[in-house]
Coordinates of C-alpha atoms and ligand atoms in Angstrom, one line a residue:
M64 CA 0.0 -0.1 0.0
K65 CA 1.0 3.5 -0.8
I66 CA -0.1 6.4 1.4
A67 CA 0.2 10.0 0.6
V68 CA -0.6 12.6 3.0
L69 CA -1.0 16.3 1.8
S70 CA -0.6 18.8 4.5
L71 CA 0.6 22.4 5.3
F72 CA 2.5 21.0 8.4
P73 CA 4.1 17.8 7.1
E74 CA 6.4 17.8 10.1
I75 CA 3.5 17.0 12.4
L76 CA 3.3 13.7 10.5
R77 CA 7.0 12.7 10.0
G78 CA 7.7 11.2 13.5
F79 CA 4.7 8.7 13.0
F80 CA 5.9 7.4 9.7
E81 CA 9.6 7.2 10.9
T82 CA 8.9 5.3 14.2
S83 CA 8.1 1.9 15.6
I84 CA 5.7 -0.7 13.6
M85 CA 5.1 2.0 10.8
A86 CA 8.8 2.3 10.2
R87 CA 9.4 -1.4 10.1
A88 CA 6.5 -2.0 7.7
V89 CA 8.3 0.6 5.5
E90 CA 11.5 -1.0 5.8
R91 CA 10.0 -4.4 5.0
G92 CA 8.4 -2.9 1.7
L93 CA 4.9 -3.6 3.0
L94 CA 4.1 0.1 2.7
S95 CA 5.4 3.2 1.3
Y96 CA 4.5 6.8 2.0
E97 CA 4.8 10.3 0.7
L98 CA 4.3 13.5 2.8
V99 CA 3.4 16.4 0.5
N100 CA 3.7 20.0 1.6
V101 CA 1.0 21.9 0.2
R102 CA 2.6 25.1 0.5
D103 CA 5.4 24.0 -2.0
Y104 CA 2.5 24.4 -4.5
A105 CA 1.6 27.9 -3.8
T106 CA 2.7 30.4 -6.5
D107 CA 2.9 33.8 -4.8
K108 CA 6.0 35.0 -3.0
H109 CA 4.6 34.6 0.5
R110 CA 3.7 31.0 -0.3
K111 CA -0.1 32.0 0.5
C112 CA -2.5 29.0 0.7
D113 CA -5.5 30.3 2.6
D114 CA -8.0 33.2 2.4
E115 CA -11.2 34.4 3.9
V116 CA -14.5 32.7 3.5
F117 CA -16.9 34.1 0.8
G118 CA -20.2 35.4 2.3
G119 CA -18.5 36.0 5.5
G120 CA -17.7 34.0 8.6
A121 CA -14.7 33.4 11.0
G122 CA -11.5 31.9 10.0
M123 CA -9.6 31.2 6.9
L124 CA -10.0 28.6 4.3
M125 CA -7.4 26.5 2.2
Q126 CA -7.6 28.0 -1.4
P127 CA -8.4 25.6 -4.3
G128 CA -5.1 26.3 -6.3
P129 CA -2.3 25.0 -4.2
L130 CA -4.0 22.1 -2.9
S131 CA -5.3 21.1 -6.5
R132 CA -1.9 21.4 -7.8
A133 CA -0.4 19.3 -4.9
L134 CA -3.2 16.7 -5.6
E135 CA -2.5 16.5 -9.2
A136 CA 1.4 16.3 -8.6
A137 CA 0.7 13.2 -6.3
G138 CA -1.0 11.8 -9.3
V139 CA -4.5 12.5 -8.4
R140 CA -7.0 13.1 -11.2
A141 CA -10.3 14.8 -11.0
S142 CA -13.0 12.2 -10.1
G143 CA -14.5 10.7 -13.3
G144 CA -11.2 11.2 -15.2
N145 CA -8.4 8.9 -15.6
G146 CA -6.3 7.7 -12.9
S147 CA -8.4 8.4 -9.7
E148 CA -10.4 5.1 -9.8
A149 CA -7.7 3.2 -8.3
K150 CA -7.3 5.5 -5.3
R151 CA -9.3 6.5 -2.3
I152 CA -8.9 10.3 -1.9
I153 CA -9.8 10.9 1.7
Y154 CA -10.5 14.4 3.2
V155 CA -10.4 14.4 7.0
T156 CA -13.0 16.6 8.3
P157 CA -15.3 16.9 11.3
S158 CA -18.3 17.1 8.6
G159 CA -17.4 13.8 7.2
R160 CA -18.8 10.1 7.5
L161 CA -17.9 8.9 10.9
F162 CA -14.8 6.6 10.9
N163 CA -15.1 3.0 12.3
Q164 CA -13.3 -0.2 12.1
A165 CA -15.3 -1.4 9.0
M166 CA -14.0 1.7 7.1
A167 CA -10.5 1.2 8.4
A168 CA -10.7 -2.6 6.8
D169 CA -12.3 -1.3 3.8
F170 CA -9.3 1.3 3.4
S171 CA -7.0 -1.4 4.1
R172 CA -7.8 -3.2 1.0
E173 CA -6.7 -0.4 -1.3
E174 CA -3.4 0.0 -3.3
E175 CA -3.2 3.6 -2.6
L176 CA -4.6 6.1 -0.1
V177 CA -4.3 10.0 -0.4
L178 CA -5.2 11.9 2.5
V179 CA -6.0 15.6 2.5
C180 CA -5.6 17.5 5.8
G181 CA -7.5 20.8 6.4
R182 CA -6.2 23.6 8.4
Y183 CA -8.1 26.7 9.6
E184 CA -11.8 26.6 8.7
G185 CA -11.1 23.7 6.1
V186 CA -10.8 23.6 2.4
D187 CA -12.5 25.2 -0.6
Q188 CA -15.6 23.0 -1.7
R189 CA -14.5 22.8 -5.2
V190 CA -11.4 20.7 -4.5
I191 CA -13.8 18.3 -2.6
D192 CA -16.1 18.1 -5.4
R193 CA -13.4 17.5 -8.0
Y194 CA -11.0 15.2 -6.3
V195 CA -12.3 13.9 -3.0
T196 CA -13.8 10.4 -3.0
D197 CA -14.4 10.0 1.0
E198 CA -15.0 12.8 3.5
V199 CA -14.2 11.1 7.0
S200 CA -14.4 12.3 10.4
I201 CA -12.7 10.7 13.4
G202 CA -15.2 11.6 16.0
D203 CA -17.8 14.1 17.1
Y204 CA -15.3 16.9 18.2
V205 CA -13.3 19.5 16.5
L206 CA -9.7 19.2 16.2
S207 CA -7.6 22.5 15.2
S208 CA -6.1 20.6 12.2
G209 CA -6.6 17.6 10.1
E210 CA -3.1 16.1 10.7
I211 CA -3.9 14.3 14.0
A212 CA -7.2 12.9 12.3
A213 CA -5.2 11.7 9.4
L214 CA -2.7 9.9 11.6
V215 CA -5.5 8.2 13.6
L216 CA -6.9 7.0 10.2
V217 CA -3.6 5.9 8.9
D218 CA -2.7 4.1 12.1
A219 CA -6.1 2.2 12.1
V220 CA -5.7 1.3 8.5
Y221 CA -2.0 0.3 8.1
R222 CA -2.0 -2.2 10.9
L223 CA -4.7 -4.1 8.8
V224 CA -2.4 -4.6 5.8
P225 CA -1.3 -8.2 5.6
G226 CA 1.9 -8.8 7.3
V227 CA 2.2 -5.6 9.3
I228 CA 1.2 -7.3 12.5
S229 CA 0.1 -10.7 13.4
G230 CA -3.2 -11.8 12.4
E231 CA -3.9 -13.3 15.8
S232 CA -3.5 -10.0 17.6
L233 CA -5.8 -8.4 15.1
L234 CA -8.6 -11.1 15.6
E235 CA -8.6 -10.9 19.5
E236 CA -8.9 -7.1 19.8
S237 CA -11.9 -5.0 20.3
F238 CA -13.8 -4.2 17.0
S239 CA -11.6 -6.7 15.2
T240 CA -13.7 -7.0 12.2
G241 CA -16.1 -4.1 12.9
R242 CA -18.7 -6.7 13.1
G243 CA -17.5 -8.7 16.0
E244 CA -17.0 -12.3 14.6
A245 CA -13.6 -12.6 15.9
V246 CA -14.6 -12.2 19.4
V247 CA -17.8 -14.2 19.4
D248 CA -20.4 -14.9 16.7
G249 CA -22.3 -11.9 17.5
P250 CA -21.8 -8.0 17.9
A251 CA -18.5 -6.4 18.3
L252 CA -17.5 -6.4 22.0
L253 CA -14.9 -4.5 24.0
E254 CA -11.9 -6.2 24.8
Y255 CA -11.5 -8.1 28.1
P256 CA -8.9 -7.1 30.7
Q257 CA -5.4 -8.4 30.2
Y258 CA -2.7 -8.9 32.6
T259 CA 1.2 -9.8 32.5
R260 CA 3.8 -10.6 34.9
P261 CA 4.1 -10.3 37.8
A262 CA 1.1 -12.3 38.8
N263 CA 1.0 -10.7 42.3
Y264 CA 1.9 -7.0 42.1
D265 CA 1.9 -5.0 45.3
N266 CA -1.1 -7.5 46.5
L267 CA -2.9 -7.0 43.4
R268 CA -3.5 -10.5 42.0
V269 CA -4.3 -11.6 38.5
P270 CA -7.5 -13.5 38.3
E271 CA -6.7 -17.0 39.0
V272 CA -8.4 -18.5 36.0
L273 CA -6.0 -16.8 33.8
T274 CA -3.2 -18.9 35.4
S275 CA -4.9 -22.1 35.5
G276 CA -4.0 -23.1 31.9
H277 CA -7.7 -24.1 31.5
H278 CA -8.4 -22.9 28.2
A279 CA -12.0 -23.3 27.9
N280 CA -12.5 -21.6 31.3
I281 CA -10.2 -18.7 30.3
A282 CA -12.3 -18.2 27.1
R283 CA -15.5 -18.1 29.3
W284 CA -13.9 -15.7 31.6
R285 CA -12.8 -13.4 28.7
L286 CA -16.2 -13.5 27.1
R287 CA -18.1 -12.6 30.2
E288 CA -15.5 -9.8 31.1
S289 CA -15.9 -8.4 27.6
L290 CA -19.7 -8.5 28.0
K291 CA -19.4 -6.8 31.4
K292 CA -17.3 -4.1 29.9
T293 CA -19.4 -3.7 26.9
L294 CA -22.5 -3.3 29.1
A295 CA -20.8 -0.7 31.2
Y296 CA -19.3 1.4 28.5
R297 CA -20.9 0.8 25.2
P298 CA -24.4 -0.8 26.0
E299 CA -25.6 0.4 22.4
L300 CA -23.4 -2.2 20.9
L301 CA -25.3 -5.0 22.5
A302 CA -28.8 -3.5 21.5
A303 CA -28.5 -5.0 17.8
E304 CA -31.1 -7.5 16.7
G305 CA -30.0 -11.2 16.7
L306 CA -27.9 -11.0 20.0
P307 CA -27.0 -14.9 20.3
T308 CA -28.9 -16.6 23.0
E309 CA -26.0 -17.6 24.8
L310 CA -24.9 -14.1 25.0
R311 CA -28.4 -12.9 26.2
R312 CA -28.0 -15.7 29.0
I313 CA -24.7 -14.3 30.1
I314 CA -26.0 -10.7 30.1
R315 CA -28.9 -11.7 32.1
E316 CA -26.6 -13.5 34.8
I317 CA -24.3 -10.4 34.9
M318 CA -27.1 -8.1 35.5
T319 CA -28.8 -10.0 38.3
E320 CA -25.4 -10.5 39.9
G321 CA -24.7 -6.8 40.0
G322 CA -21.4 -6.8 41.6
D323 CA -18.0 -7.9 40.5
D324 CA -17.9 -11.7 41.3
E325 CA -14.1 -11.9 41.2
P326 CA -12.3 -9.4 43.3
H327 CA -8.8 -9.1 42.0
T328 CA -7.3 -7.6 45.1
E329 CA -6.5 -8.3 48.6
N330 CA -7.4 -4.7 49.5
P331 CA -11.0 -4.7 50.4
G332 CA -11.2 -0.9 49.7
A333 CA -10.1 -1.3 46.0
A334 CA -12.6 -4.0 45.3
D335 CA -15.5 -1.8 46.3
E336 CA -16.0 -0.3 42.9
G337 CA -15.7 -1.8 39.5
P338 CA -17.6 -1.9 36.2
G339 CA -19.6 -4.7 37.6
D340 CA -21.3 -2.3 40.1
R341 CA -22.6 -0.1 37.4
L342 CA -24.3 -3.0 35.2
Ligands
ADE14 N1 -10.5 17.8 11.4 C1 -10.9 18.7 12.7 N2 -11.5 17.9 13.3 C2 -11.7 16.7 12.9 C3 -12.3 15.4 13.1 N3 -13.2 15.4 14.3 N4 -12.2 14.6 12.3 C4 -11.6 14.6 11.1 N5 -10.8 15.7 10.6 C5 -10.9 16.8 11.7

């Protein structure tokens, strides 16, 4: 996969692409990237890329000229024209479609992604109309720039490119498929709590079942914990039709129990409150 990001501040992005798993993926040839400074495509001596909004309103808007030239230089052609079909041209904006794991999976199957980062009030609509295939928001809040949003999107996408991280890790995590099959045959669930060594840290003990070596019990415990957490933080994920009967049964059980059935601490005060208490 090739990822090109167009931005007025590519230095915000560079560290991410040069670090850790992304750097390794690039080194191994699984990914390549290009950071394009839109300002390089300004034509006046001040390298101006923004101007006031027609019709009035606060803030500045990115002008169509520099951004269009940057897109064309990155190989993007006007939609409907030749060349653009093979690519997704993604503009990150709070007024886009809400990003989720299913979209990340969809983007991860593309050969090439081009991301456009807005600054100030955003970008001139004519650029969106001519080049952009997807307008994407990462959440219902407004960031001061598109760069952070673009990185969120790239991070969620590139790790799904085959070979970047192990398939097993992907399968087990929250929202692994966007539809939840990986966790259980049903809805997406939030991930269960996880622990590592030492088994006893400052009198806080790892739940015994996890060190028992009994795989079926571990799987049952994890499913139950996932359901508890989903009920506490994201109950709407469980409201979907067609919830498997087995899950319904466990949920009923959790809800009638109320409290946390397995305190993980020897400190009675610390066990007083947990997600279970809010179910
Ligand atoms: N730019 C500013 N806020 C944003 C958001 N929530 N999502 C995507 N791009 C943005």
